[in-house]
Amino acid sequence: MVNVFNVQIFFIVFREALEAIVVVSVLLAFLKQGLGGATQDPLVYKKLRKQVWWGAVSGVILCLILGAAFIGTFYSLRNDIWSKSEDIWEGTFCIIATILISLMGIAMLRINKMKEKWRIKLARALTKPPANKADRFKIGYLTKKYCMFILPFITCLREGLEAVVFVGGVGLSSPATAFPIPVICGLIAGVAVGCLLYYSGTTTSLQIFLIISTCILYLISAGLFSRGIWYFEMHVYNNQTGGDAAENGSGPGTYDISKSVWHVNCCNPEIDNGWDVFNALLGWQNSATYGSVISYNIYWLAIIVVLFLMHFEEKNGHLPFLKNLTLVQLNPMYHIKGKKKNNLTKAEQDELFANLKNTKIGGDEIDNSESIESSKEVKEVIPVESEKKKGSL
Amino acid sequence: MRLLSLLFFAFLVRFIHGETHTWYFETGWVDANPDGVFEKKMIGFNGSWPLPTLRVKKGDRINLYLINGFNDRNTTLHFHGMFQNGTGQMDGPEMVTQCPIPPGETYLYNFTVADQVGTFWYHSHTSGQYGDGMRGAFIIEDDDFPYDYDEEVVLTLSEHYHKNSDELTPAFLSRYNPTGAEPIPQNILFNETRNNTWKVEPNKTYLLRIVNVGRFVSQFLWMEDHEFEVVEIDGIYVEKNTTDMIYITTAQRYTALVRTKSDTSKNYAFMAAIDETMLDVIPGDLQLNGTNYIVYDDNNDKPEAVTVDSWEDILDDFYLKPLSNTTLFDEPDLTVTVDIAMDNLGNGVNYAFFNNITYTRPVVPTLLTALSAGEFATNELVYGTNTHSIVLQGGDVIDLVLNNHDPGTHPFHLHGHTFQVIERGPAFPDDEPTDWNATDHAEYPEYPMERDTVYVRPSSYAVLRFKADNPGVWFFHCHIEWHLDQGLALMFIEDPMGIQNNPEQQLTESHKNACNKAGVPLEGNAVANTNNYLDLKGENVQHKPLPTGFTARGIVALVFSCIAAFLGMAAIAFYGLADIPDVEARVTRDLNVEYEDDIADDEIITEDQPLRGSQESSRSNRSNRSGKVRI
């Protein structure tokens, strides 16, 4: 059985594929739901959807190249540069991924609440190049325009790299015939889960779907944060013991007792089949450290606090206890760039009011509904703006 | 006539009682460069290193005043192989037979060599010191040596570290060395130096006294074109056994006759090599072989190194027959079986165990407990539950079965005795340690080999037999000092009442002085309790084992984390379901986008429409809109 199907390879591929596919399918479902339905803007939708796929594919290609490079240096130069710094690589990837997913998740939750038209507007605005050609290369612009590209790219790159290097290393002891089937099976299993997620996402209510998928994303992200910290601590311990402690299995001596919160000699995500999936989805470690446990809890605490602050500000217009402060003002970029843009001058405000008055008078149904919306929007805009003006003064 | 008889009497007395040797040795650090490539400090006597070779004759008395010349550490001295019959407190191991000698104090080692002859050695029995240089050869000459020889030569072998024990031992016994990997030496020494020259004359018979004074590795020894005729091991004469290669573990001695050639046209190599199976890691720059020179004629070239094809051709000391023709001792009165294993305890450090007990030193030296415990001295409990003390009855025959569950070779040494090695198993694979089978074992030899330090093969077993005819507290331990530091030791409390009843065994003034100055109690059980010898509350015990599963702390952490995740998801759901009045404005502001003109429904593109709707409708719609909404 082992000669045609190496169980370890299956689980490695399945686990890596799962994380990447969850992120990609949630994005795709979000796009479909957000820009799908009766009022489609297929061009923008297609553009963004293409971005996601391009991100995923180029991530996979790049990871194959990098993985091949690692394996090549390992075999030819006998220099296992991957395993010497493996924990740093893994840890850094995890932290980057968790930051990206966290930001994306919050953005998605808020975008969810926008009316459809505004989502479309947003989508178009994100994909439209700025008038000034020089602005095309501004980082702010690029990250916004290609945000649908960046997240799948980084995720697929990270997961794929881990998979390629693991399989390349694991495969040393297995005959070549044991490769293809488990790899294919692992990919199929991962894709199946992704399809399930996508179709369930596109058929249920957007709100419910988004909430559920955001929960999943954040569970993964919390797990990633905890894992990142765990990898860094593992790296420190490996340096102190002068070797790769994890290679000695799960018994005593594979972990630092002074930092251990719990340790069981089984269920090790690095070597026990199946537990690595648990680790990928929820951040399970058989040997948890203070760092990994505390970071997990701090992550959730941070999410809860941020959500609470956002909700409070949205309901009341300012942060709790600080009447003049809003969340966006806590962002340093706001003070550098955004201030000017967000404040209408008196003249512009007058112009806005004048236009509003005009739109209220007459017009067809479309105009009315539009105007009601836009007036509502303008009404809300102005008080906020004036408040902000107060604040900025 | 009377004068003659007086002289004769005096001569007889001196002949019977032997000479008395009085030495004063002060320990201290000495600058040295033993392997020629690294200056370091070694522990010397009276300001010089290496330590002197001490020569005595059978029956002589030793008066060695050991002065602790250190200012920051204790010291002790052990004469390896001496039976110390009736003089237990002169044996040396700290906290076993004596209090440690604190800085500035002097301890008198006063004992008779009695009937023992042969090649022995002396070394510190305080952790780390003999590896740092406090070791030397101790030769007991025998006027009735059974074989003829022309000249005697002493050869000491050891490994050499560039760092001292002050650095090596804490790094070794640390949770960052969880596998218990012993530090790797930098070189091996041949008579405390390297590339040594032995000037020989042709057609002579030399008596080569070989001592391994190292603390870790065993060595292979072979000479180019010359043979060893082994005549003595560990002070026991044996029937001559000729071999090309000797395998000698730490603390063992081999005395061999070497007959030189008549031809002086060539010089020959004398090779020593580390048993590399004992090293965890072999660094690329470590020279495993050491080449030394047997020089017949200075004018000829120095010899080149010679290698061997296999390590199999060593002399297996199991088959050496003692010259005394001592037969196998009677059936044992007591069989002690111990399993040797290494494992980590709760502090993450790797320890060594005899039957799950790692030797943990008591508060009072065990011999002092035996002397002061009165009638309780025969109760093993008074010596502590973690010192692995086994009380023996005087006169009993004891079988000691060693089951080595560790995939490493261990040289075990028993103080106060030689033992018969009646069985030794072959090496077994690492993952299948094999125990000695009491019901199905090989036949014991009629004239078993006898010595005081014997190795057990990896994952294998050995059986030792000795007579409890020497009342005293005798340490039994692995002579790899790293393993002794890890606690691979136990104690035989042999005939404790016999110890008490012998006036010579009572503590000397020098000993009491050392105890007082060192702050070590002179009486009491393992925890210095003199009122109730059976009350061991507060005794030194080994660390708790590592937790094997979830502790309370772990369960709390796991539950907390799950709660945090659920609360987080609840927060997400709550936020996701809540309505925000002006979310569009916020999002566009936060994402810092610029919208182009407002978009009407009919501007929304479906796939079969052109990009922009009819100009007219767009114009008309546009005119009613506000301009650019710059947000």
mmCIF file of C-alpha atoms in Angstrom, chain A residues 39-42 46 109-115 117-118 121-122 124-126 128 144 207 211 214-215 218-219 237 240-241 248 252-253 255-258 260-265 284 290 293 296-297 300 304 307 310-311 313-315 317 328 341-342 344 348 352 355 359 366-367 370 380-381 384 388, chain B residues 175-179 343-344 346-348 546-551 553-554 557-558 560-562 564-565 567-569 571-596 598-601 603-607 611 621 624-627 629-631:
data_model
loop_
_atom_site.group_PDB
_atom_site.id
_atom_site.type_symbol
_atom_site.label_atom_id
_atom_site.label_comp_id
_atom_site.label_asym_id
_atom_site.label_seq_id
_atom_site.Cartn_x
_atom_site.Cartn_y
_atom_site.Cartn_z
ATOM 1 C CA THR A 39 -27.172 44.184 -11.307
ATOM 2 C CA GLN A 40 -23.924 42.811 -12.529
ATOM 3 C CA ASP A 41 -20.967 44.696 -13.713
ATOM 4 C CA PRO A 42 -19.433 41.713 -15.440
ATOM 5 C CA LYS A 46 -14.345 39.535 -14.409
ATOM 6 C CA LEU A 109 -17.217 42.422 6.607
ATOM 7 C CA ARG A 110 -17.716 46.088 6.017
ATOM 8 C CA ILE A 111 -18.024 45.866 2.288
ATOM 9 C CA ASN A 112 -20.712 43.294 2.907
ATOM 10 C CA LYS A 113 -22.878 45.942 4.409
ATOM 11 C CA MET A 114 -22.684 48.359 1.550
ATOM 12 C CA LYS A 115 -25.576 48.549 -0.791
ATOM 13 C CA LYS A 117 -24.470 49.820 -6.146
ATOM 14 C CA TRP A 118 -21.845 51.088 -3.858
ATOM 15 C CA LYS A 121 -18.761 51.652 -7.523
ATOM 16 C CA LEU A 122 -16.088 50.598 -5.157
ATOM 17 C CA ARG A 124 -14.829 50.045 -10.402
ATOM 18 C CA ALA A 125 -13.015 52.726 -8.489
ATOM 19 C CA LEU A 126 -10.511 50.169 -7.295
ATOM 20 C CA LYS A 128 -9.681 52.257 -12.552
ATOM 21 C CA LYS A 144 -5.848 48.642 -3.681
ATOM 22 C CA GLN A 207 -24.592 38.258 5.004
ATOM 23 C CA ILE A 211 -20.139 35.947 8.525
ATOM 24 C CA THR A 214 -15.098 35.393 7.921
ATOM 25 C CA CYS A 215 -15.283 33.234 11.029
ATOM 26 C CA TYR A 218 -10.305 34.326 11.301
ATOM 27 C CA LEU A 219 -10.004 30.905 12.884
ATOM 28 C CA TYR A 237 15.127 26.450 21.130
ATOM 29 C CA GLN A 240 20.090 26.648 21.916
ATOM 30 C CA THR A 241 20.145 22.881 21.555
ATOM 31 C CA ASN A 248 13.436 13.630 17.611
ATOM 32 C CA PRO A 252 11.153 14.598 26.095
ATOM 33 C CA GLY A 253 13.804 16.850 24.723
ATOM 34 C CA TYR A 255 10.527 21.035 23.445
ATOM 35 C CA ASP A 256 11.604 23.580 25.997
ATOM 36 C CA ILE A 257 10.097 22.571 29.321
ATOM 37 C CA SER A 258 10.440 26.030 30.761
ATOM 38 C CA SER A 260 5.690 24.626 27.879
ATOM 39 C CA VAL A 261 2.051 25.028 28.705
ATOM 40 C CA TRP A 262 1.041 21.567 27.630
ATOM 41 C CA HIS A 263 2.729 18.696 25.897
ATOM 42 C CA VAL A 264 1.350 15.384 24.804
ATOM 43 C CA ASN A 265 3.491 12.738 23.212
ATOM 44 C CA TRP A 284 -3.378 23.013 17.257
ATOM 45 C CA TYR A 290 3.278 30.273 26.590
ATOM 46 C CA VAL A 293 -1.238 30.125 23.703
ATOM 47 C CA TYR A 296 -3.798 33.003 20.171
ATOM 48 C CA ASN A 297 -5.827 34.588 22.904
ATOM 49 C CA TRP A 300 -8.923 37.036 19.375
ATOM 50 C CA ILE A 304 -12.971 41.589 19.425
ATOM 51 C CA LEU A 307 -14.739 45.040 15.975
ATOM 52 C CA MET A 310 -15.567 49.878 14.784
ATOM 53 C CA HIS A 311 -19.131 49.127 15.716
ATOM 54 C CA GLU A 313 -17.751 54.394 16.070
ATOM 55 C CA GLU A 314 -20.180 53.485 13.364
ATOM 56 C CA LYS A 315 -23.110 53.779 15.682
ATOM 57 C CA GLY A 317 -19.581 58.595 15.189
ATOM 58 C CA VAL A 328 -9.424 56.368 10.946
ATOM 59 C CA LYS A 341 -8.959 64.912 0.713
ATOM 60 C CA ASN A 342 -11.526 64.193 3.328
ATOM 61 C CA LEU A 344 -14.541 69.631 1.795
ATOM 62 C CA GLU A 348 -17.372 72.731 -2.115
ATOM 63 C CA LEU A 352 -22.825 70.107 -2.751
ATOM 64 C CA ASN A 355 -26.749 70.218 -6.152
ATOM 65 C CA THR A 359 -31.830 66.754 -7.254
ATOM 66 C CA ILE A 366 -34.738 56.437 -11.138
ATOM 67 C CA ASP A 367 -33.666 59.929 -10.334
ATOM 68 C CA GLU A 370 -31.067 57.780 -6.791
ATOM 69 C CA GLU A 380 -24.733 61.712 6.295
ATOM 70 C CA VAL A 381 -21.570 62.859 4.656
ATOM 71 C CA VAL A 384 -19.593 63.570 9.522
ATOM 72 C CA LYS A 388 -14.384 65.823 11.424
ATOM 73 C CA ARG B 175 17.734 21.435 29.288
ATOM 74 C CA TYR B 176 19.290 22.714 26.080
ATOM 75 C CA ASN B 177 21.097 19.394 25.845
ATOM 76 C CA PRO B 178 18.027 17.230 26.066
ATOM 77 C CA THR B 179 19.586 14.185 24.421
ATOM 78 C CA ASP B 343 15.866 9.855 30.336
ATOM 79 C CA ASN B 344 14.781 13.440 30.924
ATOM 80 C CA GLY B 346 10.955 17.521 34.840
ATOM 81 C CA ASN B 347 13.628 20.166 34.504
ATOM 82 C CA GLY B 348 14.307 19.045 30.960
ATOM 83 C CA LEU B 546 8.182 15.327 32.876
ATOM 84 C CA PRO B 547 4.415 15.670 32.743
ATOM 85 C CA THR B 548 3.090 13.154 30.279
ATOM 86 C CA GLY B 549 -0.114 14.808 29.336
ATOM 87 C CA PHE B 550 -2.251 17.773 30.074
ATOM 88 C CA THR B 551 -1.553 19.360 33.412
ATOM 89 C CA ARG B 553 -2.203 24.585 33.425
ATOM 90 C CA GLY B 554 -2.615 23.007 30.010
ATOM 91 C CA ALA B 557 -5.008 27.234 28.604
ATOM 92 C CA LEU B 558 -6.848 25.059 26.123
ATOM 93 C CA PHE B 560 -9.431 29.629 27.594
ATOM 94 C CA SER B 561 -8.284 29.514 23.997
ATOM 95 C CA CYS B 562 -11.479 27.787 22.912
ATOM 96 C CA ALA B 564 -11.555 33.152 23.147
ATOM 97 C CA ALA B 565 -12.239 31.686 19.730
ATOM 98 C CA LEU B 567 -16.170 34.921 21.730
ATOM 99 C CA GLY B 568 -14.271 36.104 18.703
ATOM 100 C CA MET B 569 -16.649 34.402 16.351
ATOM 101 C CA ALA B 571 -18.115 39.275 17.881
ATOM 102 C CA ILE B 572 -17.716 38.711 14.161
ATOM 103 C CA ALA B 573 -21.303 37.528 13.859
ATOM 104 C CA PHE B 574 -22.578 40.439 15.880
ATOM 105 C CA TYR B 575 -20.659 42.939 13.852
ATOM 106 C CA GLY B 576 -21.606 41.261 10.617
ATOM 107 C CA LEU B 577 -25.285 41.397 11.395
ATOM 108 C CA ALA B 578 -25.338 44.922 12.719
ATOM 109 C CA ASP B 579 -26.459 47.677 10.419
ATOM 110 C CA ILE B 580 -24.286 50.656 9.817
ATOM 111 C CA PRO B 581 -25.989 53.774 8.563
ATOM 112 C CA ASP B 582 -23.340 55.224 6.373
ATOM 113 C CA VAL B 583 -21.114 52.321 5.675
ATOM 114 C CA GLU B 584 -20.508 53.274 2.081
ATOM 115 C CA ALA B 585 -19.034 56.605 2.962
ATOM 116 C CA ARG B 586 -16.888 55.095 5.629
ATOM 117 C CA VAL B 587 -15.513 52.373 3.470
ATOM 118 C CA THR B 588 -14.738 54.638 0.585
ATOM 119 C CA ARG B 589 -13.114 57.079 2.919
ATOM 120 C CA ASP B 590 -11.095 54.399 4.664
ATOM 121 C CA LEU B 591 -10.003 52.814 1.444
ATOM 122 C CA ASN B 592 -9.214 56.238 0.116
ATOM 123 C CA VAL B 593 -10.795 55.753 -3.293
ATOM 124 C CA GLU B 594 -11.872 58.264 -5.792
ATOM 125 C CA TYR B 595 -15.082 57.558 -7.503
ATOM 126 C CA GLU B 596 -15.631 58.775 -10.981
ATOM 127 C CA ASP B 598 -22.047 58.675 -10.144
ATOM 128 C CA ILE B 599 -23.386 55.691 -11.860
ATOM 129 C CA ALA B 600 -27.009 55.263 -12.832
ATOM 130 C CA ASP B 601 -28.653 51.905 -13.178
ATOM 131 C CA GLU B 603 -24.900 52.677 -16.831
ATOM 132 C CA ILE B 604 -24.311 49.394 -15.202
ATOM 133 C CA ILE B 605 -22.949 47.280 -17.995
ATOM 134 C CA THR B 606 -24.280 43.964 -18.984
ATOM 135 C CA GLU B 607 -22.274 41.877 -21.330
ATOM 136 C CA LEU B 611 -19.376 50.384 -22.414
ATOM 137 C CA ASN B 621 -28.899 61.866 -15.848
ATOM 138 C CA ASN B 624 -29.121 66.171 -12.204
ATOM 139 C CA ARG B 625 -26.352 64.779 -10.273
ATOM 140 C CA SER B 626 -23.836 66.419 -8.106
ATOM 141 C CA GLY B 627 -20.445 66.719 -9.623
ATOM 142 C CA VAL B 629 -18.066 63.504 -5.171
ATOM 143 C CA ARG B 630 -14.616 63.771 -3.910
ATOM 144 C CA ILE B 631 -14.444 61.953 -0.690
#
